[in-house]
Coordinates of C-alpha atoms and ligand atoms in Angstrom, one line a residue:
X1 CA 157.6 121.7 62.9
X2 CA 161.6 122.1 63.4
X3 CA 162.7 122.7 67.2
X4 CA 165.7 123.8 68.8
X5 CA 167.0 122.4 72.0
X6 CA 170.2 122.3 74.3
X7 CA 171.3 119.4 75.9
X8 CA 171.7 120.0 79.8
X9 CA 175.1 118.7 80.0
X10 CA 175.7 122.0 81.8
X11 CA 172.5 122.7 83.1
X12 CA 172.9 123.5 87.1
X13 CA 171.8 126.5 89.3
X14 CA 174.7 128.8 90.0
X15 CA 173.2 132.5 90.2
X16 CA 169.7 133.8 91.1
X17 CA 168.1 136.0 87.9
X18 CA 164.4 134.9 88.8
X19 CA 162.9 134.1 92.1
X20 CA 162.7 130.1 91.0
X21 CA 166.3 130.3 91.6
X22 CA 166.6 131.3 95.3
X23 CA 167.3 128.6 97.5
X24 CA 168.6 126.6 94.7
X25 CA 172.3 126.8 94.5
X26 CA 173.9 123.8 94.0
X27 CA 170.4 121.7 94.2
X28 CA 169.8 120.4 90.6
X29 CA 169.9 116.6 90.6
X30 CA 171.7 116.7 87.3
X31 CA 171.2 113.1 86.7
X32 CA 167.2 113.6 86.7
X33 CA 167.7 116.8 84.9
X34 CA 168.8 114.7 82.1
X35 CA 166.6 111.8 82.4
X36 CA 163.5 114.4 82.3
X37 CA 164.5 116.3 79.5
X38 CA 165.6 113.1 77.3
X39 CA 161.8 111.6 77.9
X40 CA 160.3 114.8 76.9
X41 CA 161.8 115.2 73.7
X42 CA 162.1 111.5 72.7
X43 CA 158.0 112.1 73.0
X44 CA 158.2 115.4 71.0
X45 CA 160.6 114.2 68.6
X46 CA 157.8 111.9 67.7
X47 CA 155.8 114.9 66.0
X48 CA 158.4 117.4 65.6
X49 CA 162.0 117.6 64.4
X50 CA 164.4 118.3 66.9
X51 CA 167.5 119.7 66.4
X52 CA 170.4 120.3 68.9
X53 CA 172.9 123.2 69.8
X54 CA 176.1 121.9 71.9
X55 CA 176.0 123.0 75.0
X56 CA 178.7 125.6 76.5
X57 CA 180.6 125.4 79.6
X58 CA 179.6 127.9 82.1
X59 CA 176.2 128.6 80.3
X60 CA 174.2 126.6 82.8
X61 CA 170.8 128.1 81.8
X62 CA 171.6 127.4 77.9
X63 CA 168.9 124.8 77.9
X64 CA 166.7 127.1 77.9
X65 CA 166.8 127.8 73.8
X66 CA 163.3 130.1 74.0
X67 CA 165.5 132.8 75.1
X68 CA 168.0 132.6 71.8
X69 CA 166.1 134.8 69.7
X70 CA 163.0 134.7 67.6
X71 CA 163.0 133.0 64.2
X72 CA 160.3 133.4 61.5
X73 CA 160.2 132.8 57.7
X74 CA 164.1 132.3 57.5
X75 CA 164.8 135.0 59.6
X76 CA 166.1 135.9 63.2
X77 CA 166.1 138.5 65.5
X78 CA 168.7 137.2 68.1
X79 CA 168.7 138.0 71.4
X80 CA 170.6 140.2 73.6
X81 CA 170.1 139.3 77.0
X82 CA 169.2 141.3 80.1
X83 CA 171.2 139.6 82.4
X84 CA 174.9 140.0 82.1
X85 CA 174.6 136.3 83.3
X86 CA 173.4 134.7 80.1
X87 CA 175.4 137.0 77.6
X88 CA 178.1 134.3 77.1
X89 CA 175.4 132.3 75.4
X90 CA 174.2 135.2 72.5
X91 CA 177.9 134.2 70.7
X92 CA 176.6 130.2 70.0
X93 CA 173.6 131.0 69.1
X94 CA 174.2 133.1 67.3
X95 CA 176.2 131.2 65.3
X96 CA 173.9 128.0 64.9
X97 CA 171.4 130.5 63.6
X98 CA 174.1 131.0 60.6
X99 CA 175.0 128.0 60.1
X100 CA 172.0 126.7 60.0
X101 CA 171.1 129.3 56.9
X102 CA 169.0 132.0 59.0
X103 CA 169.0 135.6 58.6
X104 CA 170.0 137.4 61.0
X105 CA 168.7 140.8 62.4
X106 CA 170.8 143.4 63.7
X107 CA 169.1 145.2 66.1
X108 CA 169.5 149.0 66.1
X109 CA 170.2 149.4 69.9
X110 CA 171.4 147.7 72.6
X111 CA 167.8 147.3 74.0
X112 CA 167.3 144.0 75.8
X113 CA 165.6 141.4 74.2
X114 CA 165.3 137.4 75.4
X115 CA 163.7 135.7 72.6
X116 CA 160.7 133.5 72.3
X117 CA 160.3 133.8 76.3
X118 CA 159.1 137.3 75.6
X119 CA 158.0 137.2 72.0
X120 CA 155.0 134.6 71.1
X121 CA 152.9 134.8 67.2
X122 CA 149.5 134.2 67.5
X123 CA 149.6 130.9 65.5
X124 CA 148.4 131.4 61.8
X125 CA 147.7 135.5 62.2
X126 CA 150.0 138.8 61.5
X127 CA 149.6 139.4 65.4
X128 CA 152.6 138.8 67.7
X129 CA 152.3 139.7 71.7
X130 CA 155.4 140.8 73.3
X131 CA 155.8 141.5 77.2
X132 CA 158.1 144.1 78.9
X133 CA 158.6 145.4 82.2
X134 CA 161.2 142.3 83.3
X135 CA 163.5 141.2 80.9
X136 CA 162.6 142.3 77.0
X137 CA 163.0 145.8 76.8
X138 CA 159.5 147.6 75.2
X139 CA 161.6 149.4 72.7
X140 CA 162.8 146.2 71.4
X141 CA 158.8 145.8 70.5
X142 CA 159.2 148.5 67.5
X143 CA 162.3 146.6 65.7
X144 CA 160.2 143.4 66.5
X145 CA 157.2 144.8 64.3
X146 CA 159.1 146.7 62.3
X147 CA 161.0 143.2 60.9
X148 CA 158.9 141.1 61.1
X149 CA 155.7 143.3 59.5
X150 CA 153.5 142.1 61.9
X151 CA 151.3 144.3 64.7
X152 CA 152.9 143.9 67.7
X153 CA 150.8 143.9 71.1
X154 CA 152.7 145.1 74.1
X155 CA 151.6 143.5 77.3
X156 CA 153.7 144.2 80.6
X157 CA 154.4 141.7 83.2
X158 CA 154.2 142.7 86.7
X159 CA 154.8 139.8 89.0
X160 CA 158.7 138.9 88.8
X161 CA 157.6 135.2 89.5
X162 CA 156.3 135.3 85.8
X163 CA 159.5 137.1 84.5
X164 CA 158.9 135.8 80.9
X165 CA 156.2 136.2 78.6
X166 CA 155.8 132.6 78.0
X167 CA 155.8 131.6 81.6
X168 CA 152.1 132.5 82.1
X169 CA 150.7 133.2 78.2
X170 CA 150.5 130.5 75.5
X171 CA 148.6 131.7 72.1
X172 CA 147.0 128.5 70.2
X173 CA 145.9 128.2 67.1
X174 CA 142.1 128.9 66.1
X175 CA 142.6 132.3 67.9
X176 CA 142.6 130.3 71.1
X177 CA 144.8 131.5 74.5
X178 CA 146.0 129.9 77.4
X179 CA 147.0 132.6 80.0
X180 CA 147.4 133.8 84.0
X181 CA 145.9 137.0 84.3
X182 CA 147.4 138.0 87.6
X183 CA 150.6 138.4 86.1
X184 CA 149.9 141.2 83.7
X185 CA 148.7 144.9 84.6
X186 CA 145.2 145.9 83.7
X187 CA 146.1 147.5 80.4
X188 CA 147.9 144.6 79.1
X189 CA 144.7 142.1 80.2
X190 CA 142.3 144.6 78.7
X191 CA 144.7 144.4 75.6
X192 CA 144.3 140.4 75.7
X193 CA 140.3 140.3 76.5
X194 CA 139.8 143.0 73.8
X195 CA 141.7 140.6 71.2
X196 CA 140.8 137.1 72.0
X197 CA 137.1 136.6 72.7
X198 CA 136.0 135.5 76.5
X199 CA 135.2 132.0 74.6
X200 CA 138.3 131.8 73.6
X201 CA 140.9 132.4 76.3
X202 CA 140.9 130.2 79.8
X203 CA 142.5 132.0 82.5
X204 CA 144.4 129.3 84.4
X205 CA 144.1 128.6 88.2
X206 CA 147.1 129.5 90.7
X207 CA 148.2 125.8 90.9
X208 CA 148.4 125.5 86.8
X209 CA 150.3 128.8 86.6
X210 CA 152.3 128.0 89.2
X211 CA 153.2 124.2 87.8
X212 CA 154.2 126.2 85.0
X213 CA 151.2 125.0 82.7
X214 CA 151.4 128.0 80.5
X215 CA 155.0 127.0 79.0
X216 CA 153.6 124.9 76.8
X217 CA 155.1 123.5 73.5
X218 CA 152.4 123.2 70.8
X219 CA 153.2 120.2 68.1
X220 CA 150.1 120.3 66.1
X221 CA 147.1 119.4 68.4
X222 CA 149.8 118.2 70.9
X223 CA 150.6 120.5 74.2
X224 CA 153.5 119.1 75.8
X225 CA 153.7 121.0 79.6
X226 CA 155.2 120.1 82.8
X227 CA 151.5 119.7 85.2
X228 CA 147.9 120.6 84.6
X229 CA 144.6 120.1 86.7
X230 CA 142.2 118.0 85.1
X231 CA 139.9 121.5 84.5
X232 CA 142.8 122.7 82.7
X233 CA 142.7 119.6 81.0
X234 CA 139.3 119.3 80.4
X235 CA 139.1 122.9 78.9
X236 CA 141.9 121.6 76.6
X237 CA 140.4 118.7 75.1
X238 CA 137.0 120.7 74.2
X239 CA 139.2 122.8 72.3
X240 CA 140.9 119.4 70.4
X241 CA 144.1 119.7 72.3
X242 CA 145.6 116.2 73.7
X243 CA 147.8 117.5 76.5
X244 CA 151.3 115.4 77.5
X245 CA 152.6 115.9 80.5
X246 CA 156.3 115.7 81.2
X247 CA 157.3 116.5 84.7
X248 CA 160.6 118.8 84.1
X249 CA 160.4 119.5 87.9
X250 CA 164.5 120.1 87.7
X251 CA 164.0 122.7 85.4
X252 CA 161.8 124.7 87.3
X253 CA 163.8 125.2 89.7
X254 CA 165.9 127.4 87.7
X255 CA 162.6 129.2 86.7
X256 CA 161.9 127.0 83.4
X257 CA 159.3 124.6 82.0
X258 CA 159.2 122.6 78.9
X259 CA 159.0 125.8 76.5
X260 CA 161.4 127.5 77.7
X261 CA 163.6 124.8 76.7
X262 CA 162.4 124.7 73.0
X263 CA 163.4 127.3 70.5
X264 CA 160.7 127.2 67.4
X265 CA 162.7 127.4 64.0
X266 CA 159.7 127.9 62.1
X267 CA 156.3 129.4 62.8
X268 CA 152.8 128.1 61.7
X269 CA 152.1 130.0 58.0
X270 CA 149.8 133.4 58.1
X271 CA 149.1 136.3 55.9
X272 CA 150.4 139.6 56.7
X273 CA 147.1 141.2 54.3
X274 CA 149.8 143.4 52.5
X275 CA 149.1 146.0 55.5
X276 CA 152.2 147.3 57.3
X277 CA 151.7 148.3 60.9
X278 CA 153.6 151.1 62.3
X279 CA 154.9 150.4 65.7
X280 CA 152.5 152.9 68.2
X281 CA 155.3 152.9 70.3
X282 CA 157.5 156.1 71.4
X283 CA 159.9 157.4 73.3
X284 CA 161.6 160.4 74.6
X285 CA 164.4 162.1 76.4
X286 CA 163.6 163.6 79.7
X287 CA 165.8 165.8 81.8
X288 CA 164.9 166.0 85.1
X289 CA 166.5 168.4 87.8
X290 CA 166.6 169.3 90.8
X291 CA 166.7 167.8 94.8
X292 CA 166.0 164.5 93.0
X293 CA 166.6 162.5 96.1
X294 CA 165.9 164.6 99.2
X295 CA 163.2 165.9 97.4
X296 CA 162.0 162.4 96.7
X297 CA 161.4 163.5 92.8
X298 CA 162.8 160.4 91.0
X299 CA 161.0 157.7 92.8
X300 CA 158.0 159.8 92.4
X301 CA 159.1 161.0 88.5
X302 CA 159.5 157.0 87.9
X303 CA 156.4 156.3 89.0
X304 CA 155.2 158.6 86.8
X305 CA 156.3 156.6 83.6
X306 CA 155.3 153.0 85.2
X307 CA 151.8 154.4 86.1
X308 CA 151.1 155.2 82.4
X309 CA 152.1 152.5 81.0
X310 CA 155.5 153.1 80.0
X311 CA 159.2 152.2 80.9
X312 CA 162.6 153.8 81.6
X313 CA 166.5 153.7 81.4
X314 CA 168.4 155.6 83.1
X315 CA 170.7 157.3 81.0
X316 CA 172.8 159.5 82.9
X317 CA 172.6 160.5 86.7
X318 CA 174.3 162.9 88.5
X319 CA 173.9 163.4 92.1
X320 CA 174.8 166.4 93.6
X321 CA 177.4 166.0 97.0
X322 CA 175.6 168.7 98.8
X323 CA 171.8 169.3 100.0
X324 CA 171.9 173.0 98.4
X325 CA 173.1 171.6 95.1
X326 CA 171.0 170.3 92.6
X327 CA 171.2 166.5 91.0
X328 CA 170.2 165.6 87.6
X329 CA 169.1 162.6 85.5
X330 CA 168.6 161.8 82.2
X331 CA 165.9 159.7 81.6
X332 CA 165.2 157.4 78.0
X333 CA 161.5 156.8 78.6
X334 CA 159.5 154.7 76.6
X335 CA 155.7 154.1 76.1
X336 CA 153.2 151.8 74.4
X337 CA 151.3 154.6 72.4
X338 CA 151.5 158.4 71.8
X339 CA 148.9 159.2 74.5
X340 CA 150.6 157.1 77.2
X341 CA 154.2 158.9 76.0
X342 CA 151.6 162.9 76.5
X343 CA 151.0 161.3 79.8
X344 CA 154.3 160.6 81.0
X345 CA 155.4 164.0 79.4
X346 CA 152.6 165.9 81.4
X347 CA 153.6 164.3 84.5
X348 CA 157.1 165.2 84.2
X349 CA 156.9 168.4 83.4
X350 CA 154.7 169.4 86.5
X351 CA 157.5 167.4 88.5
X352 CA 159.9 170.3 86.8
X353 CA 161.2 167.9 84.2
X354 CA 162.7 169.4 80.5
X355 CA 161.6 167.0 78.2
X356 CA 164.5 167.6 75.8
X357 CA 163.5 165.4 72.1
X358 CA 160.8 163.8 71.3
X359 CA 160.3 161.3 68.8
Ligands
LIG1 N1 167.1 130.8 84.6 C1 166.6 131.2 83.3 C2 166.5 132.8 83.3 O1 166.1 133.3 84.3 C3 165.4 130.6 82.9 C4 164.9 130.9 81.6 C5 163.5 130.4 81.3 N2 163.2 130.6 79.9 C6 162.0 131.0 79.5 N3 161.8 131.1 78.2 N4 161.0 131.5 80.3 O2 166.7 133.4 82.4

């Protein structure tokens, strides 16, 4: 198993992106930072091999190599980062990633995407589960199956304290899960239950989700995470997992545990069955018009589009200067399958909306 990791040379909390950071300015004890981080992967590198990016000035969150993109079979997809915060840090990855022989993706758009954090394979299967609704934009999910070949389940987070996918869902091998059900919406855990057996999956308690137990780095039958109970524990060692803990207490406060700072180069072998899976999800371009604010018809024409499922950009908005005028939006609105995107549609167009293409 090859790893990527970051030295925290830089590592500090200077801006708030995730709500692990408030209060946390200028409070990383750099000195323990470094001391955690060097024990947990002089334990790792005991299984795995670890390789190293430089760190950059400035990048203080670089350590956190999950987010750099998602690598499988020789190829990336790299990421392009929500937060204008941790742009600077797409340029040197992307660059190790060639240097280091990887093919790299070119995404169509400009559709956010933040790597591993939001991207995790079901270990040894054509499955990989993807979240949206924070960071990772859900259109990014159809380039995402698209190259890679692989069915993509979208599942949306809704509690900004779990603002990645991997901060509160870790797929193990043997079909297994580790996951916090609180921080998806009921589609995306009827998505999960109707895919992994009840067997299967352990729903983690409040304390393990919030210690963070669900970043977890897998190195064979080894779970390296930052805290668990003993049930969570317990639960782990029926299934053959010997779990390592590694306090990264530092790191959390910036709103990352021991996965988030470890990039996997390769992915656990699987067969794709020769089947290729078109992408169920679609988009469209809706128009909406009118007293869009006095009216209160975008708050209510957005929740529209969250409350089937689906996600927005605005595109365009143009607000009228005067009450008798009329304001107008252009809405890119996105949805995890056809019916979801009729939905939405229907919706919209009883709010006065023009949907204007459809793909
Ligand atoms: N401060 C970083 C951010 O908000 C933490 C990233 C954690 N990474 C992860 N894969 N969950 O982007």
């Amino acid at each position: 198993m090859r790893i990527l990791v970051c030295p925290p040379d830089h590592f500090d909390v200077d801006y708030v992106i995730n709500p692990w950071m408030e209060g946390q300015i200028g409070r990383i004890d750099v000195a323990r930072a470094r001391s955690q981080w060097e024990s947990l992967f002089e334990d790792v590198s005991a299984t795995a091999s670890v390789e190293s990016i430089a760190p950059r000035e400035r990048s203080p969150d670089m350590c956190f190599t999950a987010n750099a993109g998602l690598l499988e079979s020789g190829r990336v997809l790299p990421a392009r980062f929500r937060m204008p915060e941790r742009s600077g840090e797409e340029a040197p990855f992307a660059e190790w990633f060639e240097n280091a022989g990887f093919e790299i993706a070119e995404p169509s758009g400009n559709d956010p995407f933040e790597g591993e954090g939001d991207a995790l394979f079901q270990p040894g299967e054509p499955l990989l589960w993807a979240g949206y609704g924070v960071r990772t934009a859900l259109e990014t999910h159809i380039a995402l199956s698209s190259l890679f070949d692989v069915e993509v389940v979208s599942l949306r987070l809704v509690d900004p304290r779990f603002y990645h996918l991997d901060t509160c869902f870790a797929p193990l091998p043997g079909g297994r899960l580790i996951y916090y059900p609180a921080a998806f919406d009921r589609r995306s855990r009827t998505e999960i239950e109707s895919r992994i057996p009840a067997e299967r999956r352990l729903a983690v308690s409040d304390i393990d989700a919030m210690n963070f137990a669900c970043n977890t780095l897998r190195v064979g039958d080894r779970l390296f995470m930052n805290a668990a109970t003993d049930a969570l524990r317990d639960v782990l060692a029926t299934w053959d997992f010997e779990t390592r803990i590694h306090r990264v207490d530092e790191f959390l406060k910036a709103g990352g545990g021991v996965k988030c700072l470890s990039l996997l180069l390769e992915q656990p072998d699987f067969d794709r069955n020769g089947a290729s899976r078109p992408s169920p999800i679609r988009s469209a371009q809706i128009q909406l018009r009118g007293h869009l604010l006095d009216a209160g018809l975008l708050r209510r024409g957005l929740d529209v589009v969250t409350e089937a499922n689906g996600s927005f950009r605005v595109d365009a908005l143009d607000l009228a200067e005067r009450k008798d005028q009329e304001s107008h939006a252009m809405l890119h609105v996105v949805a995890p399958s056809e019916e979801d995107l009729d939905e939405i549609v229907e919706g919209l167009v009883e709010l006065g909306a023009e949907p204007t293409k459809i793909r």
